[in-house]
Tab-separated table of C-alpha atoms and ligand atoms in Angstrom:
chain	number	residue	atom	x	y	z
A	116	UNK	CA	98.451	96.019	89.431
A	117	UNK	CA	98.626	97.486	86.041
A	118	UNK	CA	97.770	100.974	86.797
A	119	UNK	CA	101.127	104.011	86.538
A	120	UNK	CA	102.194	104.670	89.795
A	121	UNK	CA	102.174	108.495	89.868
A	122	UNK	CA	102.986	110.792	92.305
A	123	UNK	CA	99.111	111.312	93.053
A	124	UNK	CA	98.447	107.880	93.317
A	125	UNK	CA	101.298	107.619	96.297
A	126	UNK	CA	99.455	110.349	97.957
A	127	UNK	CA	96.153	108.185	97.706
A	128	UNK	CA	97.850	105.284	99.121
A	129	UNK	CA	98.326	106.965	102.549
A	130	UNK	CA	94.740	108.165	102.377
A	131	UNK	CA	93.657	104.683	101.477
A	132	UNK	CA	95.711	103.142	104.200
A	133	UNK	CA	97.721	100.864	101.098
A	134	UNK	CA	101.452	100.374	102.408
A	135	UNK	CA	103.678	101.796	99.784
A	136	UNK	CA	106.721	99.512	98.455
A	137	UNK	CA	110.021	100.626	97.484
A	138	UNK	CA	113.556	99.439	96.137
A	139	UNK	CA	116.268	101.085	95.037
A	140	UNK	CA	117.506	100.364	91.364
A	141	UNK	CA	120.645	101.381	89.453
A	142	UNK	CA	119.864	99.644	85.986
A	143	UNK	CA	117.642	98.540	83.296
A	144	UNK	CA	117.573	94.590	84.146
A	145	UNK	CA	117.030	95.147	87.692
A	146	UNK	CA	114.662	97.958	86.557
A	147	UNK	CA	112.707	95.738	84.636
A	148	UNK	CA	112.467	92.405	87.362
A	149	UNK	CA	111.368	94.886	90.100
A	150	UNK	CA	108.683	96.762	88.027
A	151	UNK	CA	107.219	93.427	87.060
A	152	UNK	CA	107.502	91.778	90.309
A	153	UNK	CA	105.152	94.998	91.593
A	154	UNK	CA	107.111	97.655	93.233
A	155	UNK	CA	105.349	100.972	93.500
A	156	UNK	CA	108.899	103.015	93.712
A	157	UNK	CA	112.283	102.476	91.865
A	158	UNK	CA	114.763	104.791	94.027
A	159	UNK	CA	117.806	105.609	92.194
A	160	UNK	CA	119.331	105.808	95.011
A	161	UNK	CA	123.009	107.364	95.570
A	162	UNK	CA	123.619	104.151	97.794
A	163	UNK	CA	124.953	102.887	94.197
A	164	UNK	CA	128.447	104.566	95.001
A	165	UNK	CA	128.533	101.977	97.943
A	166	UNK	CA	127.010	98.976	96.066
A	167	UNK	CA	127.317	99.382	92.668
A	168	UNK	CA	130.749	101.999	92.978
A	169	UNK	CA	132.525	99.859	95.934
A	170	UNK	CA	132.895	103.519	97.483
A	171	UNK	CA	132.920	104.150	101.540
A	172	UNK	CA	130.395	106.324	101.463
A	173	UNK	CA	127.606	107.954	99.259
A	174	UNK	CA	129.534	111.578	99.295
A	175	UNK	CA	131.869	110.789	95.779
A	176	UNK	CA	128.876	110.128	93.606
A	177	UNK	CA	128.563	112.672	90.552
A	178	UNK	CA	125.170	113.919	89.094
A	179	UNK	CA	126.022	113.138	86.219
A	180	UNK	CA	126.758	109.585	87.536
A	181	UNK	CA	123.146	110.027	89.083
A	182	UNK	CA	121.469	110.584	85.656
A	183	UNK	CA	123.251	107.686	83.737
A	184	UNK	CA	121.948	105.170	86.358
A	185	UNK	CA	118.646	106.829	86.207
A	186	UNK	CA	118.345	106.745	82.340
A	187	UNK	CA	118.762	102.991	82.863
A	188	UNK	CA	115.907	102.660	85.107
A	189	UNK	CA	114.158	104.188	82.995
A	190	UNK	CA	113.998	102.452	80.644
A	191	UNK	CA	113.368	99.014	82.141
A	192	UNK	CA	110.241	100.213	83.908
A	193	UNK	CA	106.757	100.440	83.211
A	194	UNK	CA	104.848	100.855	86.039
A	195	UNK	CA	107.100	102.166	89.095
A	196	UNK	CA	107.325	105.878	89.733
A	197	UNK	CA	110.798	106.667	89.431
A	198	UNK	CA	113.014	108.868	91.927
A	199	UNK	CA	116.218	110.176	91.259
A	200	UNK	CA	118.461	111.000	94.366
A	201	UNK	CA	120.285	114.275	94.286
A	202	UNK	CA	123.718	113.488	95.059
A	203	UNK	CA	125.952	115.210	97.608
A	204	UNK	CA	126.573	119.317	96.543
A	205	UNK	CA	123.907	118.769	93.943
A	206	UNK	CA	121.744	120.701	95.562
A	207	UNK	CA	123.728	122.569	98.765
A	208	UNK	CA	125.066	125.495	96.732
A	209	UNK	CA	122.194	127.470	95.889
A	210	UNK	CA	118.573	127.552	95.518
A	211	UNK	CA	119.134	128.071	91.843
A	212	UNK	CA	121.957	125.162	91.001
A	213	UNK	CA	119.702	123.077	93.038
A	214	UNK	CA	116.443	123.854	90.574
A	215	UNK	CA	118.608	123.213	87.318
A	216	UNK	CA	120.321	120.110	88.912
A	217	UNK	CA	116.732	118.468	89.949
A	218	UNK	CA	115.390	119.227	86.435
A	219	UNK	CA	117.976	117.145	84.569
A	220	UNK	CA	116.466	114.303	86.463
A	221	UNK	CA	113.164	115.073	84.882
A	222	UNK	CA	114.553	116.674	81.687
A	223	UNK	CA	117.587	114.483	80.701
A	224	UNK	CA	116.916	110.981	82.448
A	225	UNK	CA	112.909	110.810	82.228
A	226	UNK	CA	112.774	110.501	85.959
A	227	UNK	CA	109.228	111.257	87.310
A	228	UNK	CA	110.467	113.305	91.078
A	229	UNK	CA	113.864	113.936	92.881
A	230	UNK	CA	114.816	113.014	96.508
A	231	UNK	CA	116.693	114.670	98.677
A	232	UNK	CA	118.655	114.907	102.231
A	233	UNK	CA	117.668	117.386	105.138
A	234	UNK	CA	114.676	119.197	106.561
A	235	UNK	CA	114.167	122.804	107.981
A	236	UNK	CA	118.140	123.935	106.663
A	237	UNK	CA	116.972	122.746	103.127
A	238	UNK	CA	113.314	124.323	103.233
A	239	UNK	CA	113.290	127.003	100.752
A	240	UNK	CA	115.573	124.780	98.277
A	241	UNK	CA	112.467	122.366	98.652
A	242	UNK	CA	110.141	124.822	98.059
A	243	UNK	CA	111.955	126.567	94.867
A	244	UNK	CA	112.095	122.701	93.738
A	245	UNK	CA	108.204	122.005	93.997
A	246	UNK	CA	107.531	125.373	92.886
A	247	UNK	CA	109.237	124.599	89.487
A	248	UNK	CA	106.705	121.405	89.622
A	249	UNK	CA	109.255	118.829	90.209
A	250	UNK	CA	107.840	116.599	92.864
A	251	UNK	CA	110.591	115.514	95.479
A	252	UNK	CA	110.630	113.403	98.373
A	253	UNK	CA	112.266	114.266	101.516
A	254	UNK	CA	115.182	112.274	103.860
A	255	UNK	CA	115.677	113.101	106.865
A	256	UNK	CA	116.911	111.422	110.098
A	257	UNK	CA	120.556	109.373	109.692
A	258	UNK	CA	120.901	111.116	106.302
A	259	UNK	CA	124.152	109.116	104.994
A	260	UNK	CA	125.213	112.312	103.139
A	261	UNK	CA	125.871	113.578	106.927
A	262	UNK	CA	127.992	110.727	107.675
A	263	UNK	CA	130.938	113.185	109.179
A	264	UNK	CA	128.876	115.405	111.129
A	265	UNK	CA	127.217	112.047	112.559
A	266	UNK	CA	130.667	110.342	113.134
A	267	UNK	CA	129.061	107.368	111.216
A	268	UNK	CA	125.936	105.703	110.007
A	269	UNK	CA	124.530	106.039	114.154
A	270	UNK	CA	121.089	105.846	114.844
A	271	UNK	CA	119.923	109.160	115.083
A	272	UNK	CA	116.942	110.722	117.700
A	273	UNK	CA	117.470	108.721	120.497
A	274	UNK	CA	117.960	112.061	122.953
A	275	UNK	CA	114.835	114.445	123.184
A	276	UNK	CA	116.641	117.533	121.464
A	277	UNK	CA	117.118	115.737	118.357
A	278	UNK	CA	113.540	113.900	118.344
A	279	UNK	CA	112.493	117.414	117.928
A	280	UNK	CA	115.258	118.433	115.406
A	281	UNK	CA	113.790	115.090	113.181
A	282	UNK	CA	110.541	116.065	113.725
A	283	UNK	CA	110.443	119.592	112.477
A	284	UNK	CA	112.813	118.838	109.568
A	285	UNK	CA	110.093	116.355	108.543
A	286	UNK	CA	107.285	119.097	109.015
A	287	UNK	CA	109.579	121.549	107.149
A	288	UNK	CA	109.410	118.747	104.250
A	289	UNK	CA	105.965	118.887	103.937
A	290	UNK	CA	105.076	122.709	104.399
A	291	UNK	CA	107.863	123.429	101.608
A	292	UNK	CA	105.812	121.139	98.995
A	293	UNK	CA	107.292	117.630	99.052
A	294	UNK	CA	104.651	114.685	98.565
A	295	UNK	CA	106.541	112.338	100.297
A	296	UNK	CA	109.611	111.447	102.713
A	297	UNK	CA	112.294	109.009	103.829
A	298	UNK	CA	112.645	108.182	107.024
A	299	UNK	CA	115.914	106.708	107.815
A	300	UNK	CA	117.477	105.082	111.080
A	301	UNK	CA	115.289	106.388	113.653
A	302	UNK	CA	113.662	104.770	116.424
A	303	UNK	CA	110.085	103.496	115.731
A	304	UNK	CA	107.781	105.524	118.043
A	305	UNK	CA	109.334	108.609	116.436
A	306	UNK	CA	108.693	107.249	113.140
A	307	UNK	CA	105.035	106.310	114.161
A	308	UNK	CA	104.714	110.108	115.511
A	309	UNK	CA	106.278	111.767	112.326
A	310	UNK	CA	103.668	108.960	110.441
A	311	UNK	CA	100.612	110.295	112.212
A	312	UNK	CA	101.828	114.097	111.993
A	313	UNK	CA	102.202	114.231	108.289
A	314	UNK	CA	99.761	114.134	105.576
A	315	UNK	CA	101.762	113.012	103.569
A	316	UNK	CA	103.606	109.682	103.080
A	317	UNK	CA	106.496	108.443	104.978
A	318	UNK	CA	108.706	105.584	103.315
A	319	UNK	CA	110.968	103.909	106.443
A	320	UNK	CA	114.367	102.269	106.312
A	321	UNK	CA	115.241	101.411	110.221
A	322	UNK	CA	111.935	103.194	111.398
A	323	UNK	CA	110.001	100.063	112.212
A	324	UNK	CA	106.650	98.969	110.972
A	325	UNK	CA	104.536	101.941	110.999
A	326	UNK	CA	105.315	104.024	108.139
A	327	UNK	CA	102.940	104.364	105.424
A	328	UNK	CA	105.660	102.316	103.310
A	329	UNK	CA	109.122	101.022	103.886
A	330	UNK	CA	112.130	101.205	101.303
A	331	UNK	CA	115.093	98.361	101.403
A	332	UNK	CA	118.631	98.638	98.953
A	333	UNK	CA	118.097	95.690	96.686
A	334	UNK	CA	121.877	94.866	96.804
A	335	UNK	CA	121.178	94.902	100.855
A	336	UNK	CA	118.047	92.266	100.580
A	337	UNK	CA	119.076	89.752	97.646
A	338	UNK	CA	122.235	89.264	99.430
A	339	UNK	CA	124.397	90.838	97.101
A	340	UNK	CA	126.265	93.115	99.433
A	341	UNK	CA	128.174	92.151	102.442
A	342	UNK	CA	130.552	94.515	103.199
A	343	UNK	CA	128.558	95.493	105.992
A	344	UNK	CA	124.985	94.965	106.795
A	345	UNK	CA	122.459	97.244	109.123
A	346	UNK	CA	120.384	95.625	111.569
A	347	UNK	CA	117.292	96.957	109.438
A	348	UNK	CA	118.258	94.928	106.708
A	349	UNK	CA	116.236	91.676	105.727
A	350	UNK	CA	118.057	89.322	103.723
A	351	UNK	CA	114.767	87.876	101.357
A	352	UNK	CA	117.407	86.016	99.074
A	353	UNK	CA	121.253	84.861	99.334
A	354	UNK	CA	121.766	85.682	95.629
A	355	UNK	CA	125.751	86.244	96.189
A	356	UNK	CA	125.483	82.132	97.230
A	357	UNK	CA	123.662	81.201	93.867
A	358	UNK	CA	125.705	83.489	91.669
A	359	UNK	CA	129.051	81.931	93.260
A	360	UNK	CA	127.825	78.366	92.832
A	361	UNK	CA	127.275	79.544	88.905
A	362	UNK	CA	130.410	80.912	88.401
A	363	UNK	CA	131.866	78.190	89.777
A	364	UNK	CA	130.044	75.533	87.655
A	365	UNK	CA	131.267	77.718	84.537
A	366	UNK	CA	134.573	77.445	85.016
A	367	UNK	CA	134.611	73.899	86.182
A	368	UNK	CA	132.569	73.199	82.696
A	369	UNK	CA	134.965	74.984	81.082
A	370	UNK	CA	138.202	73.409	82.133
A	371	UNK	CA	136.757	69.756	81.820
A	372	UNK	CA	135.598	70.639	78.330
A	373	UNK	CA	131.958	69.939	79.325
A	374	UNK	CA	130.847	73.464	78.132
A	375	UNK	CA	130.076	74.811	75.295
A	376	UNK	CA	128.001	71.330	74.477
A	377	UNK	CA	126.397	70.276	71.030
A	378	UNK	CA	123.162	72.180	72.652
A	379	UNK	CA	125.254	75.341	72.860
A	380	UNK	CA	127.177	75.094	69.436
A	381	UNK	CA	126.294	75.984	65.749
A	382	UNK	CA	126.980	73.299	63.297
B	1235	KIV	O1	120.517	106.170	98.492
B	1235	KIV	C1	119.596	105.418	98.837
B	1235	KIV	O2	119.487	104.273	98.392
B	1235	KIV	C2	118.652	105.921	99.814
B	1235	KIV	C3	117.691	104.945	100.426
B	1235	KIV	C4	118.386	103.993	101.300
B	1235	KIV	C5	116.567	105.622	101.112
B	1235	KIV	O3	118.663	107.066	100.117
């Protein structure tokens, strides 16, 4: 479990049948639990303007927002390979803007590859992005940066038009370069198909069981975040409960003068 995660080693893990684990991350301390606890990805994922911004959707986040949540991750890992999500009209304007944006993840933040949203419209960005050597991982399916044009988070490929739009957008992924993709709110048997397609990885979030590896918000499965909660979610921990029942023993400590005690005081 000590070996660095690296990009080729994700690859392997398909080859080698190993599911592939990831959680997102927005700072060092979280950074550092996760990385130790085993996690082969740390997604700095632009789901931080929801959970960590208390924004409606992912579309306000900044790049340069990206990068200082990604420099914190950084540095609280030691294993994980580390992806840094290209925000919304980070990468949309040009093939060139796009290049330059993806590289401060690598350049400025220490990141080790970029994600980001859409398939065949965003093939030759993809393919400029890999060519510069910066690996990236595709996203495609309910891609929450396309919450308007979707008319909200819906699950998406349920007709047989857009099973084929997912599908080719996730074959446009890997024929531009990417080593490995998200596949997000789809149903399962499309997810399996894309899975068996592709040679290379796919990480699911509400694509049932048989991607090569599956990717949950952490905020989403410690319990932290409740302002509204997917079906794919799996609560593994009600840490909102426990940090409630601390805050409220700290400020029933403090107003019966039980805290700070001798223990906690410097004579
Ligand atoms: O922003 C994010 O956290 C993501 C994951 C949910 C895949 O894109």
């Amino acid at each position: 479990m000590t070996d660095k995660i690296t990009v080729p080693a994700i690859t392997k893990m398909k080859q080698r049948g190993e599911k592939i684990t990831c959680l997102t991350a927005y700072d060092y301390s979280f950074a550092r639990i996760l990385d130790a606890a085993g996690v082969d990805i740390l997604l700095v994922g632009d789901s931080l303007g929801c959970v960590v911004q208390g924004q409606g959707n992912t579309l306000p986040v900044t790049l340069d927002e990206m990068i200082y949540h990604t420099k914190a991750v950084v540095r609280g890992r030691t294993r994980a390979l580390v992806v840094g999500d290209m925000p919304f009209l980070s990468f949309q304007v040009s093939k060139e803007q796009a290049v330059r944006n993806a590289g401060r993840f690598l350049q400025d933040a220490g990141a080790e590859a970029v994600k980001l949203e859409g398939g065949v419209a965003m093939r030759k960005t993809i393919a400029a992005i890999t060519r510069a050597g910066i690996p990236l991982m595709g996203h495609v399916g309910l891609t929450p940066q396309s919450v308007h044009r979707f008319g909200g988070y819906k699950i998406q490929g349920k007709d047989k038009e857009r099973r084929k739009t997912i599908v080719n957008d996730a074959l446009a992924v890997e024929e531009a370069g990417g080593f490995a993709i998200v596949l997000e709110g789809i149903p399962a048997e499309l997810a399996q198909e894309i899975t068996e397609r592709l040679t290379i990885p796919t990480i699911g979030i509400g694509a049932g069981a048989n991607c090569d590896g599956q990717v949950l918000v952490i905020h989403d499965m410690l319990g932290l975040f409740d302002d509204f909660t997917p079906k794919f979610v799996k609560r593994y921990a009600d840490l909102k409960a426990i940090m409630t029942g601390a805050v409220e023993s700290f400020i029933k400590e403090v107003r019966e003068q039980k805290f700070p005690d001798e223990e906690h005081s410097f004579r």
